[in-house]
PDB file of C-alpha atoms and ligand atoms in Angstrom:
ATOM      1  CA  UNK A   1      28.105  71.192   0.489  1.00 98.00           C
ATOM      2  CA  UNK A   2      31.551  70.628   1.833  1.00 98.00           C
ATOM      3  CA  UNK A   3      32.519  67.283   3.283  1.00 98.00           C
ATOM      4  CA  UNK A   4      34.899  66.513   5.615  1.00 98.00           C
ATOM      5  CA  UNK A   5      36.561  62.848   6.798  1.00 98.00           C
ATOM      6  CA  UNK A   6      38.888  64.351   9.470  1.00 98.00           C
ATOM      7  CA  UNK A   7      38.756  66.807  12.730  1.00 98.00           C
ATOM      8  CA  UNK A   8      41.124  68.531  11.382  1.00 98.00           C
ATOM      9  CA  UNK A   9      40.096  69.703   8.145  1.00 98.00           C
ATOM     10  CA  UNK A  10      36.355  70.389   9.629  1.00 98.00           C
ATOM     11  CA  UNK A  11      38.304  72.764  12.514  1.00 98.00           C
ATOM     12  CA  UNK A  12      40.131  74.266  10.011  1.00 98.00           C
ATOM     13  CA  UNK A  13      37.193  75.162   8.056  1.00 98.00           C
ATOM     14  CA  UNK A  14      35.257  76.206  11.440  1.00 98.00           C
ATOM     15  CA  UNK A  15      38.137  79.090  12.012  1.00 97.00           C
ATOM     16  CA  UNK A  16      37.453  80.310   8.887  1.00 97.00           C
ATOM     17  CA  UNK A  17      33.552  81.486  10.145  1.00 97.00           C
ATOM     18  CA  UNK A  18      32.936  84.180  10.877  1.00 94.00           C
ATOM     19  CA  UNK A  19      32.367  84.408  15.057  1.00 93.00           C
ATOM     20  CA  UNK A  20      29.036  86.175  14.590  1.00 96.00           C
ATOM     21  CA  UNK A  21      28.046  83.385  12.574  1.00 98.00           C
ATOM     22  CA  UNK A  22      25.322  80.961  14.198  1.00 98.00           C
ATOM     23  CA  UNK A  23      26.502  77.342  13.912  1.00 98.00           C
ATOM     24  CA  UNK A  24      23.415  74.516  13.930  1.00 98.00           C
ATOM     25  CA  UNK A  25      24.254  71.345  14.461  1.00 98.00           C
ATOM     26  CA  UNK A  26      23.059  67.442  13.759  1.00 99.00           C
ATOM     27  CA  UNK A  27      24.485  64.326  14.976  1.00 98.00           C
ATOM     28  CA  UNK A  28      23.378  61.648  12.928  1.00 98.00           C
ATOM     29  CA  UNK A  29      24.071  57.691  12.373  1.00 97.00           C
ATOM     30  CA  UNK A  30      23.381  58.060   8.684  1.00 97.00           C
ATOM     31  CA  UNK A  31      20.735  55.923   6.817  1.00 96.00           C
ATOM     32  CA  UNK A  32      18.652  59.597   6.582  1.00 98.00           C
ATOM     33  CA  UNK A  33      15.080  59.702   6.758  1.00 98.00           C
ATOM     34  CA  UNK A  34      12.646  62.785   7.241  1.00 98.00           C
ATOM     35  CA  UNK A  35      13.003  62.098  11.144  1.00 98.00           C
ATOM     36  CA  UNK A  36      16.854  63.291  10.304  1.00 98.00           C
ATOM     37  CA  UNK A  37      15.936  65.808   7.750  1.00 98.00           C
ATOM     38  CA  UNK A  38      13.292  67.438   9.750  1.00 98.00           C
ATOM     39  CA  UNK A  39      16.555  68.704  12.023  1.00 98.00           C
ATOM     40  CA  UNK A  40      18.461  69.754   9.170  1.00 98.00           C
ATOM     41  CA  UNK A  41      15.250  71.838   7.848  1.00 98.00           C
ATOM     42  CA  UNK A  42      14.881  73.522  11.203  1.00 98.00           C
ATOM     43  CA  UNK A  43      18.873  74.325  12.083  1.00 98.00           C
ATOM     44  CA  UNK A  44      18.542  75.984   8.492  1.00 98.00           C
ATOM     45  CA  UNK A  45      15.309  77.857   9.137  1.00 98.00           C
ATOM     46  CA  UNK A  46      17.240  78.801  12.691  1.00 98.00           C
ATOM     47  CA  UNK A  47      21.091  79.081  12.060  1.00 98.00           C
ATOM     48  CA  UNK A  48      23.609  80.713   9.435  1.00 98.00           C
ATOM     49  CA  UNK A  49      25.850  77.682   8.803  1.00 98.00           C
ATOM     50  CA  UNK A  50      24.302  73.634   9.160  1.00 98.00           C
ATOM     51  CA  UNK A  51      26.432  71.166   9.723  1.00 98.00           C
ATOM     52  CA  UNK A  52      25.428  67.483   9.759  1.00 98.00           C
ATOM     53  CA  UNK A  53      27.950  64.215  11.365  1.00 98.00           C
ATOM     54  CA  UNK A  54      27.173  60.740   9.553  1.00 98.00           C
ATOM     55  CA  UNK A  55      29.000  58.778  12.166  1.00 98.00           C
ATOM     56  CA  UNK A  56      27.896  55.128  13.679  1.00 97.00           C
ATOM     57  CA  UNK A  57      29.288  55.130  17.126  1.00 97.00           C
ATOM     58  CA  UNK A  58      30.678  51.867  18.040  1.00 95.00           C
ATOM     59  CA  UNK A  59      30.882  53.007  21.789  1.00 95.00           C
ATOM     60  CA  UNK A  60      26.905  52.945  22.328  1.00 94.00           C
ATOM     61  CA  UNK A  61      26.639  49.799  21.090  1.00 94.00           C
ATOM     62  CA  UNK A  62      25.776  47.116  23.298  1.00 89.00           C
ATOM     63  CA  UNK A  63      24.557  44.595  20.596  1.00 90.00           C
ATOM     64  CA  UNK A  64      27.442  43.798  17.919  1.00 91.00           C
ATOM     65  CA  UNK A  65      24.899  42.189  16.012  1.00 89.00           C
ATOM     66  CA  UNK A  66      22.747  45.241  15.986  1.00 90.00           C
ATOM     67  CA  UNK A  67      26.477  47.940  15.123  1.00 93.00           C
ATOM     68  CA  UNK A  68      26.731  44.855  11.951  1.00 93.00           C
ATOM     69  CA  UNK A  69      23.346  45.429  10.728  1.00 91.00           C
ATOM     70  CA  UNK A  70      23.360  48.429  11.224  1.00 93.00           C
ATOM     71  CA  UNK A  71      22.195  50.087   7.730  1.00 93.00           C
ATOM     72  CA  UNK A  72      24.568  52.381   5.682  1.00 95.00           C
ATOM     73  CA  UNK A  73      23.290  54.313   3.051  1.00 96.00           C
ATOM     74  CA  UNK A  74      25.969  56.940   2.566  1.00 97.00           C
ATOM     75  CA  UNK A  75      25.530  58.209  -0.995  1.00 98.00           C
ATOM     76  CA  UNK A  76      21.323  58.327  -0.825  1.00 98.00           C
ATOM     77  CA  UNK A  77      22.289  60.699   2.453  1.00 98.00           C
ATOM     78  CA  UNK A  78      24.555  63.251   1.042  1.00 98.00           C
ATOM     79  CA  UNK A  79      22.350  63.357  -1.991  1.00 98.00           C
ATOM     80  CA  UNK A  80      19.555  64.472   0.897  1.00 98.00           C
ATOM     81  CA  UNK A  81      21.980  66.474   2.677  1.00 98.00           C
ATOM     82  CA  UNK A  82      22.894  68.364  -0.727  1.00 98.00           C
ATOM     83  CA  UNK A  83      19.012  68.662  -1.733  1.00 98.00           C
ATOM     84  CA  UNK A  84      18.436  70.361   1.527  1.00 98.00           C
ATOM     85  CA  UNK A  85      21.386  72.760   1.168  1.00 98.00           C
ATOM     86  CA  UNK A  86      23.347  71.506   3.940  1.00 98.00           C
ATOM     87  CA  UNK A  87      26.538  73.377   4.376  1.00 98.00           C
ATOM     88  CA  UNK A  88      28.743  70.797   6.112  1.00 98.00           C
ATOM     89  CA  UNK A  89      28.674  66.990   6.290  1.00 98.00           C
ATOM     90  CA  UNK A  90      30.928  65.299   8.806  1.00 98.00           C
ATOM     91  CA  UNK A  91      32.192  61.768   8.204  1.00 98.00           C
ATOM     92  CA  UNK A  92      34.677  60.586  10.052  1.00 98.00           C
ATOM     93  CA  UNK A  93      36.624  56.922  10.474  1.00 97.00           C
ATOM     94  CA  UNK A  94      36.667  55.289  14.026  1.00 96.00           C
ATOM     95  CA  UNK A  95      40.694  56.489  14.081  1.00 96.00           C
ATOM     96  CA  UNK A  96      39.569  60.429  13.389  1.00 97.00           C
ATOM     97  CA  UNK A  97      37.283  60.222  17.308  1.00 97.00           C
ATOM     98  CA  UNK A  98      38.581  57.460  19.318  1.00 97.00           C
ATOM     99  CA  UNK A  99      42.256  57.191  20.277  1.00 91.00           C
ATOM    100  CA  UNK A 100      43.386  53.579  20.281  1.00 88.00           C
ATOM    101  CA  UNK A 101      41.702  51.090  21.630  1.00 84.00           C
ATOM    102  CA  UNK A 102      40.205  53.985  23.629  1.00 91.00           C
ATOM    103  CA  UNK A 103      36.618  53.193  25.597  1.00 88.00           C
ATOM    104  CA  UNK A 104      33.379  54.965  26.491  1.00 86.00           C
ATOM    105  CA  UNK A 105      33.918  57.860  29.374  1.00 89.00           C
ATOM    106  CA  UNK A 106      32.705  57.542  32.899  1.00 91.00           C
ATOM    107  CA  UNK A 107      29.643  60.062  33.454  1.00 94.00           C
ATOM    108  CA  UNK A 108      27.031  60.680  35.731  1.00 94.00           C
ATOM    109  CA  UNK A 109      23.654  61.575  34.955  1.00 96.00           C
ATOM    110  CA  UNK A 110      21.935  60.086  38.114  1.00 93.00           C
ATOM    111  CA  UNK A 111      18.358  58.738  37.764  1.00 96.00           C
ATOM    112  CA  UNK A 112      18.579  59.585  33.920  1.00 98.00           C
ATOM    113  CA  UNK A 113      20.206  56.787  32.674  1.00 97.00           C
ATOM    114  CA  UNK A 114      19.071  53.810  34.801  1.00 97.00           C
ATOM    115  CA  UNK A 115      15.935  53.032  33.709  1.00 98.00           C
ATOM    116  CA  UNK A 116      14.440  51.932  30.036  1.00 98.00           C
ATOM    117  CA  UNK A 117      17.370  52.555  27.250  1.00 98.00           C
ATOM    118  CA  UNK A 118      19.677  53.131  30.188  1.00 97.00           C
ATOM    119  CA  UNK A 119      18.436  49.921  31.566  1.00 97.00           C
ATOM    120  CA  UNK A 120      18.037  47.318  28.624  1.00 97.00           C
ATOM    121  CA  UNK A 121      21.050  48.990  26.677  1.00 95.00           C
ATOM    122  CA  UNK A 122      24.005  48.769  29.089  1.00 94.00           C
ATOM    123  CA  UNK A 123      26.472  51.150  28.621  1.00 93.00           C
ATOM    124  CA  UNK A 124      24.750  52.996  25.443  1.00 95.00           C
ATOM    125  CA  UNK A 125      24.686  56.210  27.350  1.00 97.00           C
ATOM    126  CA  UNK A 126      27.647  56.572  28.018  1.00 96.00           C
ATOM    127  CA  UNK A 127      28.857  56.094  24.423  1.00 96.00           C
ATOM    128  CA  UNK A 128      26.645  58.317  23.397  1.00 97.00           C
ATOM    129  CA  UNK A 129      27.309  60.787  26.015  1.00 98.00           C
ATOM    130  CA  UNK A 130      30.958  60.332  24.868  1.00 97.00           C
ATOM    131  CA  UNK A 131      30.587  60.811  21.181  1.00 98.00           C
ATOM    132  CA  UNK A 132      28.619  63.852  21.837  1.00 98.00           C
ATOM    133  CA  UNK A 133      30.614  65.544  23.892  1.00 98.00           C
ATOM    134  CA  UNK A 134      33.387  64.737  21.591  1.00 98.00           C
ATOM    135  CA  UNK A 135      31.658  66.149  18.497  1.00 98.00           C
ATOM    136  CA  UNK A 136      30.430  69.051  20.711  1.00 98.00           C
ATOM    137  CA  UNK A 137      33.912  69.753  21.276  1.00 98.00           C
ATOM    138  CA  UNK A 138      35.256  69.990  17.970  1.00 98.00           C
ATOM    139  CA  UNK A 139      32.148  71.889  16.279  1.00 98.00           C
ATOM    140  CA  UNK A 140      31.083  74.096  19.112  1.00 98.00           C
ATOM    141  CA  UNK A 141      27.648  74.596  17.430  1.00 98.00           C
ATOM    142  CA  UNK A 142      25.234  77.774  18.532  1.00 98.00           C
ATOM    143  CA  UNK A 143      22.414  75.230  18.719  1.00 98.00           C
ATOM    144  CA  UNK A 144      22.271  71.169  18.378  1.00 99.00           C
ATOM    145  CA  UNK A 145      19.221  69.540  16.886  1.00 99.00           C
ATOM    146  CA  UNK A 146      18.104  65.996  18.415  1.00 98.00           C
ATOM    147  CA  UNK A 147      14.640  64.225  17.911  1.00 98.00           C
ATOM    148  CA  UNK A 148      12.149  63.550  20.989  1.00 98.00           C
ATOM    149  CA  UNK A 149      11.993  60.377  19.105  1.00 98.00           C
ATOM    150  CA  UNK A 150      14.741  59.483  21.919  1.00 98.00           C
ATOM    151  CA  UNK A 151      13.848  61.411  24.323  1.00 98.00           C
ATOM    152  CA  UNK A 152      16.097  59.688  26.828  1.00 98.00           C
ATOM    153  CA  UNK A 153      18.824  60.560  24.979  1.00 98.00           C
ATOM    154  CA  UNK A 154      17.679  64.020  24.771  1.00 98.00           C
ATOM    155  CA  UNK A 155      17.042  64.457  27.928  1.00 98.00           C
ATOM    156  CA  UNK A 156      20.695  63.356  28.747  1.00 98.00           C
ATOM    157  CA  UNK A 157      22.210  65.235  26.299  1.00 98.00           C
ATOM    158  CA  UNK A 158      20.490  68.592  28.307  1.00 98.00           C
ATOM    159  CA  UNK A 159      22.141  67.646  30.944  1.00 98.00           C
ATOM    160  CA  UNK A 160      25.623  66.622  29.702  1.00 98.00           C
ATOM    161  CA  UNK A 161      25.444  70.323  27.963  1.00 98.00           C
ATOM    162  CA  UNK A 162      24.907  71.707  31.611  1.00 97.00           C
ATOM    163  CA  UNK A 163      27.645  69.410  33.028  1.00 96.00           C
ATOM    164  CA  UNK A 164      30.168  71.099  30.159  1.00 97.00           C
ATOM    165  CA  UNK A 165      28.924  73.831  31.606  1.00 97.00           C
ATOM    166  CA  UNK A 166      28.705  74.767  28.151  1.00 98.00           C
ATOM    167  CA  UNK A 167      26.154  77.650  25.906  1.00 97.00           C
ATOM    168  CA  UNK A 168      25.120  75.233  23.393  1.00 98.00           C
ATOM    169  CA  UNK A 169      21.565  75.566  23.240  1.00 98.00           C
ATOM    170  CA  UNK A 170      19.782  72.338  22.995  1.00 98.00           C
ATOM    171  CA  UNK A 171      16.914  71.992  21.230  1.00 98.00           C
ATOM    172  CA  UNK A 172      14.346  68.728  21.087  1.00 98.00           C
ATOM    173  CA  UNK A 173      12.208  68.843  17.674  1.00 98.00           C
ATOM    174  CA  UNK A 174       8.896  66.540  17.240  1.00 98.00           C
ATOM    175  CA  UNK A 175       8.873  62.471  16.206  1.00 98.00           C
ATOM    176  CA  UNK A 176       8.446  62.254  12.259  1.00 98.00           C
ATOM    177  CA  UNK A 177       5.708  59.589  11.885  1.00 98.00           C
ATOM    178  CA  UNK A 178       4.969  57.050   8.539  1.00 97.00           C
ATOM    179  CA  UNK A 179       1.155  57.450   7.723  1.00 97.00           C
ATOM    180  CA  UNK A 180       0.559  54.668  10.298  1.00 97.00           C
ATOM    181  CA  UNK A 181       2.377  56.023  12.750  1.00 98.00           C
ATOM    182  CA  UNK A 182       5.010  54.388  13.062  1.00 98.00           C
ATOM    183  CA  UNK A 183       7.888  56.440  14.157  1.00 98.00           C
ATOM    184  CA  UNK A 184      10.635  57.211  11.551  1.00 98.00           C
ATOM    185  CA  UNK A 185      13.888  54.870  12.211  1.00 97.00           C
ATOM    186  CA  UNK A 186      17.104  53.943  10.224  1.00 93.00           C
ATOM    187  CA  UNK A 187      15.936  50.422  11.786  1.00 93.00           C
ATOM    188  CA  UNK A 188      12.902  50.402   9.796  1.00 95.00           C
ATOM    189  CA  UNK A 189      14.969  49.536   6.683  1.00 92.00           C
ATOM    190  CA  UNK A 190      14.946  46.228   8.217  1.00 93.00           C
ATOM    191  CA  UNK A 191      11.675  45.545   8.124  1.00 97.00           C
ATOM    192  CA  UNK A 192       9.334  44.154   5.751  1.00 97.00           C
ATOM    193  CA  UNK A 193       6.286  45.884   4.559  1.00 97.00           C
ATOM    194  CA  UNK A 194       3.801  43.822   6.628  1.00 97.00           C
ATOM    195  CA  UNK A 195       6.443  43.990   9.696  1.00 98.00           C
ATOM    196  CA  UNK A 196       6.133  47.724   8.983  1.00 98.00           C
ATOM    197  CA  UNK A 197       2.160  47.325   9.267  1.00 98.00           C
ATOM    198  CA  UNK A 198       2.557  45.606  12.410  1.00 98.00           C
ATOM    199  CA  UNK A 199       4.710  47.582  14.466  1.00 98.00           C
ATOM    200  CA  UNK A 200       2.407  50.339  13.890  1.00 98.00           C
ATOM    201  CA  UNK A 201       0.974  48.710  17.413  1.00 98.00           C
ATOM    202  CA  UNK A 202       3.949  50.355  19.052  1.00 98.00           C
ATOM    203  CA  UNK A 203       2.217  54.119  18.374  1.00 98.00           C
ATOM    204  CA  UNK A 204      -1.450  53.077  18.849  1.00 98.00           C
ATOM    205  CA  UNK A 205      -0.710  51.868  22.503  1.00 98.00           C
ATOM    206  CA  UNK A 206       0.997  55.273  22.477  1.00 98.00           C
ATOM    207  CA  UNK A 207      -1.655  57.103  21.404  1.00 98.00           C
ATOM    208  CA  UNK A 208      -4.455  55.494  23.199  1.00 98.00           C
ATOM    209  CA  UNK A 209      -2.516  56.047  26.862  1.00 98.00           C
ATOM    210  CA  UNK A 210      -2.499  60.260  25.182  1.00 97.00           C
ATOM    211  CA  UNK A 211      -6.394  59.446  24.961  1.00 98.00           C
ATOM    212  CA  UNK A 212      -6.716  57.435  28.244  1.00 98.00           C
ATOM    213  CA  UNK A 213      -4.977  59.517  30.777  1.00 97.00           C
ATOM    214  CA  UNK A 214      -8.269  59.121  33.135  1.00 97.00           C
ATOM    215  CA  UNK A 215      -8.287  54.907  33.076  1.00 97.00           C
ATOM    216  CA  UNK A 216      -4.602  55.625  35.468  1.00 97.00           C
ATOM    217  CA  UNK A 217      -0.966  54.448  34.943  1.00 98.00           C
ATOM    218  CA  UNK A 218      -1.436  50.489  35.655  1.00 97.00           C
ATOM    219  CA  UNK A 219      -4.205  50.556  33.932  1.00 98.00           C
ATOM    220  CA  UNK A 220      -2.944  51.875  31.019  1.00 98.00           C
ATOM    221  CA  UNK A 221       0.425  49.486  31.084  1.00 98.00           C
ATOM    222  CA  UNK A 222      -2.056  46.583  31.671  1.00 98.00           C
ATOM    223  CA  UNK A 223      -3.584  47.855  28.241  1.00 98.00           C
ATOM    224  CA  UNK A 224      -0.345  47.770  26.231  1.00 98.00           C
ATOM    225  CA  UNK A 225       0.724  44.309  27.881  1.00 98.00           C
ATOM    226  CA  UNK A 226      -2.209  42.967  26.575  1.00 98.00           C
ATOM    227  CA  UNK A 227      -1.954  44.207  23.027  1.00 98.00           C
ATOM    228  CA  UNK A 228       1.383  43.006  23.034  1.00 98.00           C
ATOM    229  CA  UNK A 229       0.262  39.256  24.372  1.00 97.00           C
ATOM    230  CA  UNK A 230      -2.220  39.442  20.994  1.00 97.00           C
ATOM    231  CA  UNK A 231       0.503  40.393  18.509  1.00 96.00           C
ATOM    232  CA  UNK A 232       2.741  37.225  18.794  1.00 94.00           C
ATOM    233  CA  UNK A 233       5.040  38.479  16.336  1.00 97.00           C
ATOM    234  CA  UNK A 234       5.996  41.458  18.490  1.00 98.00           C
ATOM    235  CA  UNK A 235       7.917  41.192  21.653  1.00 98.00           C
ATOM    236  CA  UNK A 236       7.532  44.116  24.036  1.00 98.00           C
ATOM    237  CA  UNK A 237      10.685  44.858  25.973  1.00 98.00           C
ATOM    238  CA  UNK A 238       9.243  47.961  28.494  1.00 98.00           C
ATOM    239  CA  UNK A 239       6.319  50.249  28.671  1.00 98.00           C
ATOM    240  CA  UNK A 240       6.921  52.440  31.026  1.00 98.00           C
ATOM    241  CA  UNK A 241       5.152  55.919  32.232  1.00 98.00           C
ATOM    242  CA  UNK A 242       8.128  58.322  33.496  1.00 98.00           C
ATOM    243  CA  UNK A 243       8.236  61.720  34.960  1.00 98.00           C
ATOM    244  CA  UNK A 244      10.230  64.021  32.237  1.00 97.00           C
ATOM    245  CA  UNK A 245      12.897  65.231  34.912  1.00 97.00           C
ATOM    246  CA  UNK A 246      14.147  62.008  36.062  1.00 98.00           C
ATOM    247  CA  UNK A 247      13.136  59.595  33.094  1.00 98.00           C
ATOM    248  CA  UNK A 248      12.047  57.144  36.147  1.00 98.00           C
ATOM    249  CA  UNK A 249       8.691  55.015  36.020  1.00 98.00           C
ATOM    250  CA  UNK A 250       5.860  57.382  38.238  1.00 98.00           C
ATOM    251  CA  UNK A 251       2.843  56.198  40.419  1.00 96.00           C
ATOM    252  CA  UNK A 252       0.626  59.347  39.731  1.00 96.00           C
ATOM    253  CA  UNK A 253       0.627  61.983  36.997  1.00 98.00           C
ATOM    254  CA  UNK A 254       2.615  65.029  37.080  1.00 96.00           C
ATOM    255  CA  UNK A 255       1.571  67.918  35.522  1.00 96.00           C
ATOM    256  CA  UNK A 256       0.511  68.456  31.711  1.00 95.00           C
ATOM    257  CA  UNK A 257       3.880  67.800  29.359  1.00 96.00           C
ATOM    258  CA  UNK A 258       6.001  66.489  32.086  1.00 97.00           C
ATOM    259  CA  UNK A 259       5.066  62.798  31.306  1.00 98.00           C
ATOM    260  CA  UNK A 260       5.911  60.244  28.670  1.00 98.00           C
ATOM    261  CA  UNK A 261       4.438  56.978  27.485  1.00 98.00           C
ATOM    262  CA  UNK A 262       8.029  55.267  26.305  1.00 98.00           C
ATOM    263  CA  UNK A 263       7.764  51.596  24.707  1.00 98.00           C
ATOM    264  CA  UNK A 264      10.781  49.328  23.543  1.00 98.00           C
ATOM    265  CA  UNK A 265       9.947  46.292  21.264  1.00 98.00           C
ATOM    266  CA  UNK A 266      10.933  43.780  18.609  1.00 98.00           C
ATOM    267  CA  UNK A 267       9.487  43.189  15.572  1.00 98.00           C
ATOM    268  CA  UNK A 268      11.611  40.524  13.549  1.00 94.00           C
ATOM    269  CA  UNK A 269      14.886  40.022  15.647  1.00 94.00           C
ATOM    270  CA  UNK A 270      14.699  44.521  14.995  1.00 95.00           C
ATOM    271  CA  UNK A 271      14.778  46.931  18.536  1.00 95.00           C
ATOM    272  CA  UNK A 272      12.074  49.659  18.125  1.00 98.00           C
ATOM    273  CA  UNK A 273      11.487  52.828  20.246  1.00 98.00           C
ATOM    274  CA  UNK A 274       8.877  55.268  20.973  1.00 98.00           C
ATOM    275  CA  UNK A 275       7.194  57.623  23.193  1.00 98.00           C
ATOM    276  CA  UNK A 276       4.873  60.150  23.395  1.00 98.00           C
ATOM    277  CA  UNK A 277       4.553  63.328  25.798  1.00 98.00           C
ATOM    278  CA  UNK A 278       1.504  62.862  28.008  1.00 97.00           C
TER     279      UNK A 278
HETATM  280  P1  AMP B   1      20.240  58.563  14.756  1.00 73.95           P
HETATM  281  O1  AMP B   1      20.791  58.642  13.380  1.00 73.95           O
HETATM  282  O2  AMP B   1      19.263  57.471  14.972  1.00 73.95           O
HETATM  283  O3  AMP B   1      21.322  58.626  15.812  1.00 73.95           O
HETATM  284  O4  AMP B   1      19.385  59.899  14.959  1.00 73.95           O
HETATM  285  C1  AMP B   1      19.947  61.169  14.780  1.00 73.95           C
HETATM  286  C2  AMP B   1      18.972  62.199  15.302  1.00 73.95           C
HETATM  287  O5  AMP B   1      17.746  62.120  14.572  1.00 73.95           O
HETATM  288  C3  AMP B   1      18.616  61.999  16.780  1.00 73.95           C
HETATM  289  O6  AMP B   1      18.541  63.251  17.429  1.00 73.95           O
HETATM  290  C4  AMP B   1      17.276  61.333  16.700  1.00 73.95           C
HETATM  291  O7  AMP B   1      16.464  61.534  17.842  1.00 73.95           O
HETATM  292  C5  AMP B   1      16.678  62.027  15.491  1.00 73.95           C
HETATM  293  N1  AMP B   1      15.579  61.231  14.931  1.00 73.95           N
HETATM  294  C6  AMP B   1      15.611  59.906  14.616  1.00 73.95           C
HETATM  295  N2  AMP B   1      14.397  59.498  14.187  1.00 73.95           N
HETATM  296  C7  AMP B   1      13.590  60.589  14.235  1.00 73.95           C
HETATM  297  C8  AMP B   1      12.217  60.819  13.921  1.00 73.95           C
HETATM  298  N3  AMP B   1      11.434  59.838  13.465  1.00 73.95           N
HETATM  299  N4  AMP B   1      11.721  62.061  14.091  1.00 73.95           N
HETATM  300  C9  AMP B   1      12.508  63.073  14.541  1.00 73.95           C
HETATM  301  N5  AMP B   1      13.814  62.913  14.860  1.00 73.95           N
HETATM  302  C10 AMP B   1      14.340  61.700  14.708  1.00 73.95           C
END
């Protein structure tokens, strides 16, 4: 695996590739789990060349506390990345992507960023929006792996690809789950085992809305309130039933697949999300 710390020396190596060569790509923030691997396995089923970007982006922060904590486990990941035959790891310094003192980007991706994440998480879309476009930029991949694990995010990152008016295919692979079903997350590192246990609520409110269509949309967010009230140690931040396309809370159901369950909460001071298509 080659690694690279600067733009420069990864677009040097990039003009070296052949042009008929497919180029898969995967943004990361490090601390790799299977979530993160899953992509990597799937751009190397589907591409020639995988390239990976360990990068924590300060921009989409809107929680210093939470960029602090934020865990690093840089040697454990490119020992992943090299198991998995990853071509190209990515790693770059603040300085190498952001000019000085340089901010977030002004975008517009109407109703898709002002609800839940967009909501709660000022300004995170942007900075992510940002970073991506950035990193799209320099690597022009053939295809670019994210998980529907944040499926705002993905669904952003669709359109940001048609605002570059750009070819980059992107492509949305399935939530990697613990045996409880918890949802794969860097963030989990922070938790203890029983905190682990707990938060397992998160995807069996998920799961019993997949089950419950019938019982209706307030009914089912009454449901998940009230689970919530009886697990004191978790705090629920939304729960929220949106329509795929614009990521805003619906009345009724749309048709099968264009739905999600999406549910923000805290278990021990630590932000967890999840959804599930309904
Ligand atoms: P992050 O490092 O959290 O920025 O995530 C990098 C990519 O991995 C994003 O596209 C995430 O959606 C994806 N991802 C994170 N957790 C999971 C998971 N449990 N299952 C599948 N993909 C995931």
């Amino acid at each position: 695996m080659q690694d690279f710390t600067t733009k420069t020396e990864l677009v040097a190596y990039l003009s070296k590739i052949a042009k008929e060569k497919t180029i898969g790509f995967i943004p990361t923030m490090g601390a790799l789990h299977q979530g993160h691997l899953s992509l990597i396995e799937e751009s190397k089923e589907k591409c020639d060349i995988t390239i990976c970007s360990i990068f924590v982006n300060p921009t989409q922060f809107n929680n210093e506390r939470d960029l602090v904590n934020y865990p690093n486990t840089i040697n454990a990941d490119l020992e992943k990345l090299e198991e998995l035959s990853c071509n190209v790891v990515y790693i770059p310094a603040i300085e190498d992507l952001y000019e000085n003192k340089e901010t977030a980007k002004t975008f517009d991706f109407n109703s898709l960023t002002t609800s839940m994440e967009g909501k709660f998480r000022p300004g995170h879309f942007i900075g992510m929006a940002t970073i991506v476009e950035k990193l799209f930029n320099i690597i022009q991949p053939t295809i670019a792996f994210f998980g529907q694990k944040d499926l705002q995010q993905l669904q952003i990152v669709k359109a940001l690809v048609k605002q570059m008016k750009s070819t980059i295919k992107i492509e949305g692979m399935p939530t990697i789950r613990e045996k409880n079903g918890l949802a794969k997350s860097s963030r989990n590192k922070l938790l203890s085992e029983s905190a682990k246990k707990e938060a397992a609520l998160i995807y069996s409110c998920l799961y019993y809305c997949k089950n419950n269509k019938k019982k209706g949309i307030t009914e089912l967010k009454y449901h998940i309130q009230n689970q919530f009230e009886q697990h004191k140690n978790l705090k629920l931040e939304y729960a929220e039933i949106v329509a795929l396309n614009t990521m805003q809370p619906i009345e009724g159901w749309q048709r099968e697949n264009e739905n999600a369950i999406c549910i923000a909460a805290y278990h021990s001071g630590v932000r967890l999300i999840d959804n599930i298509i309904l």
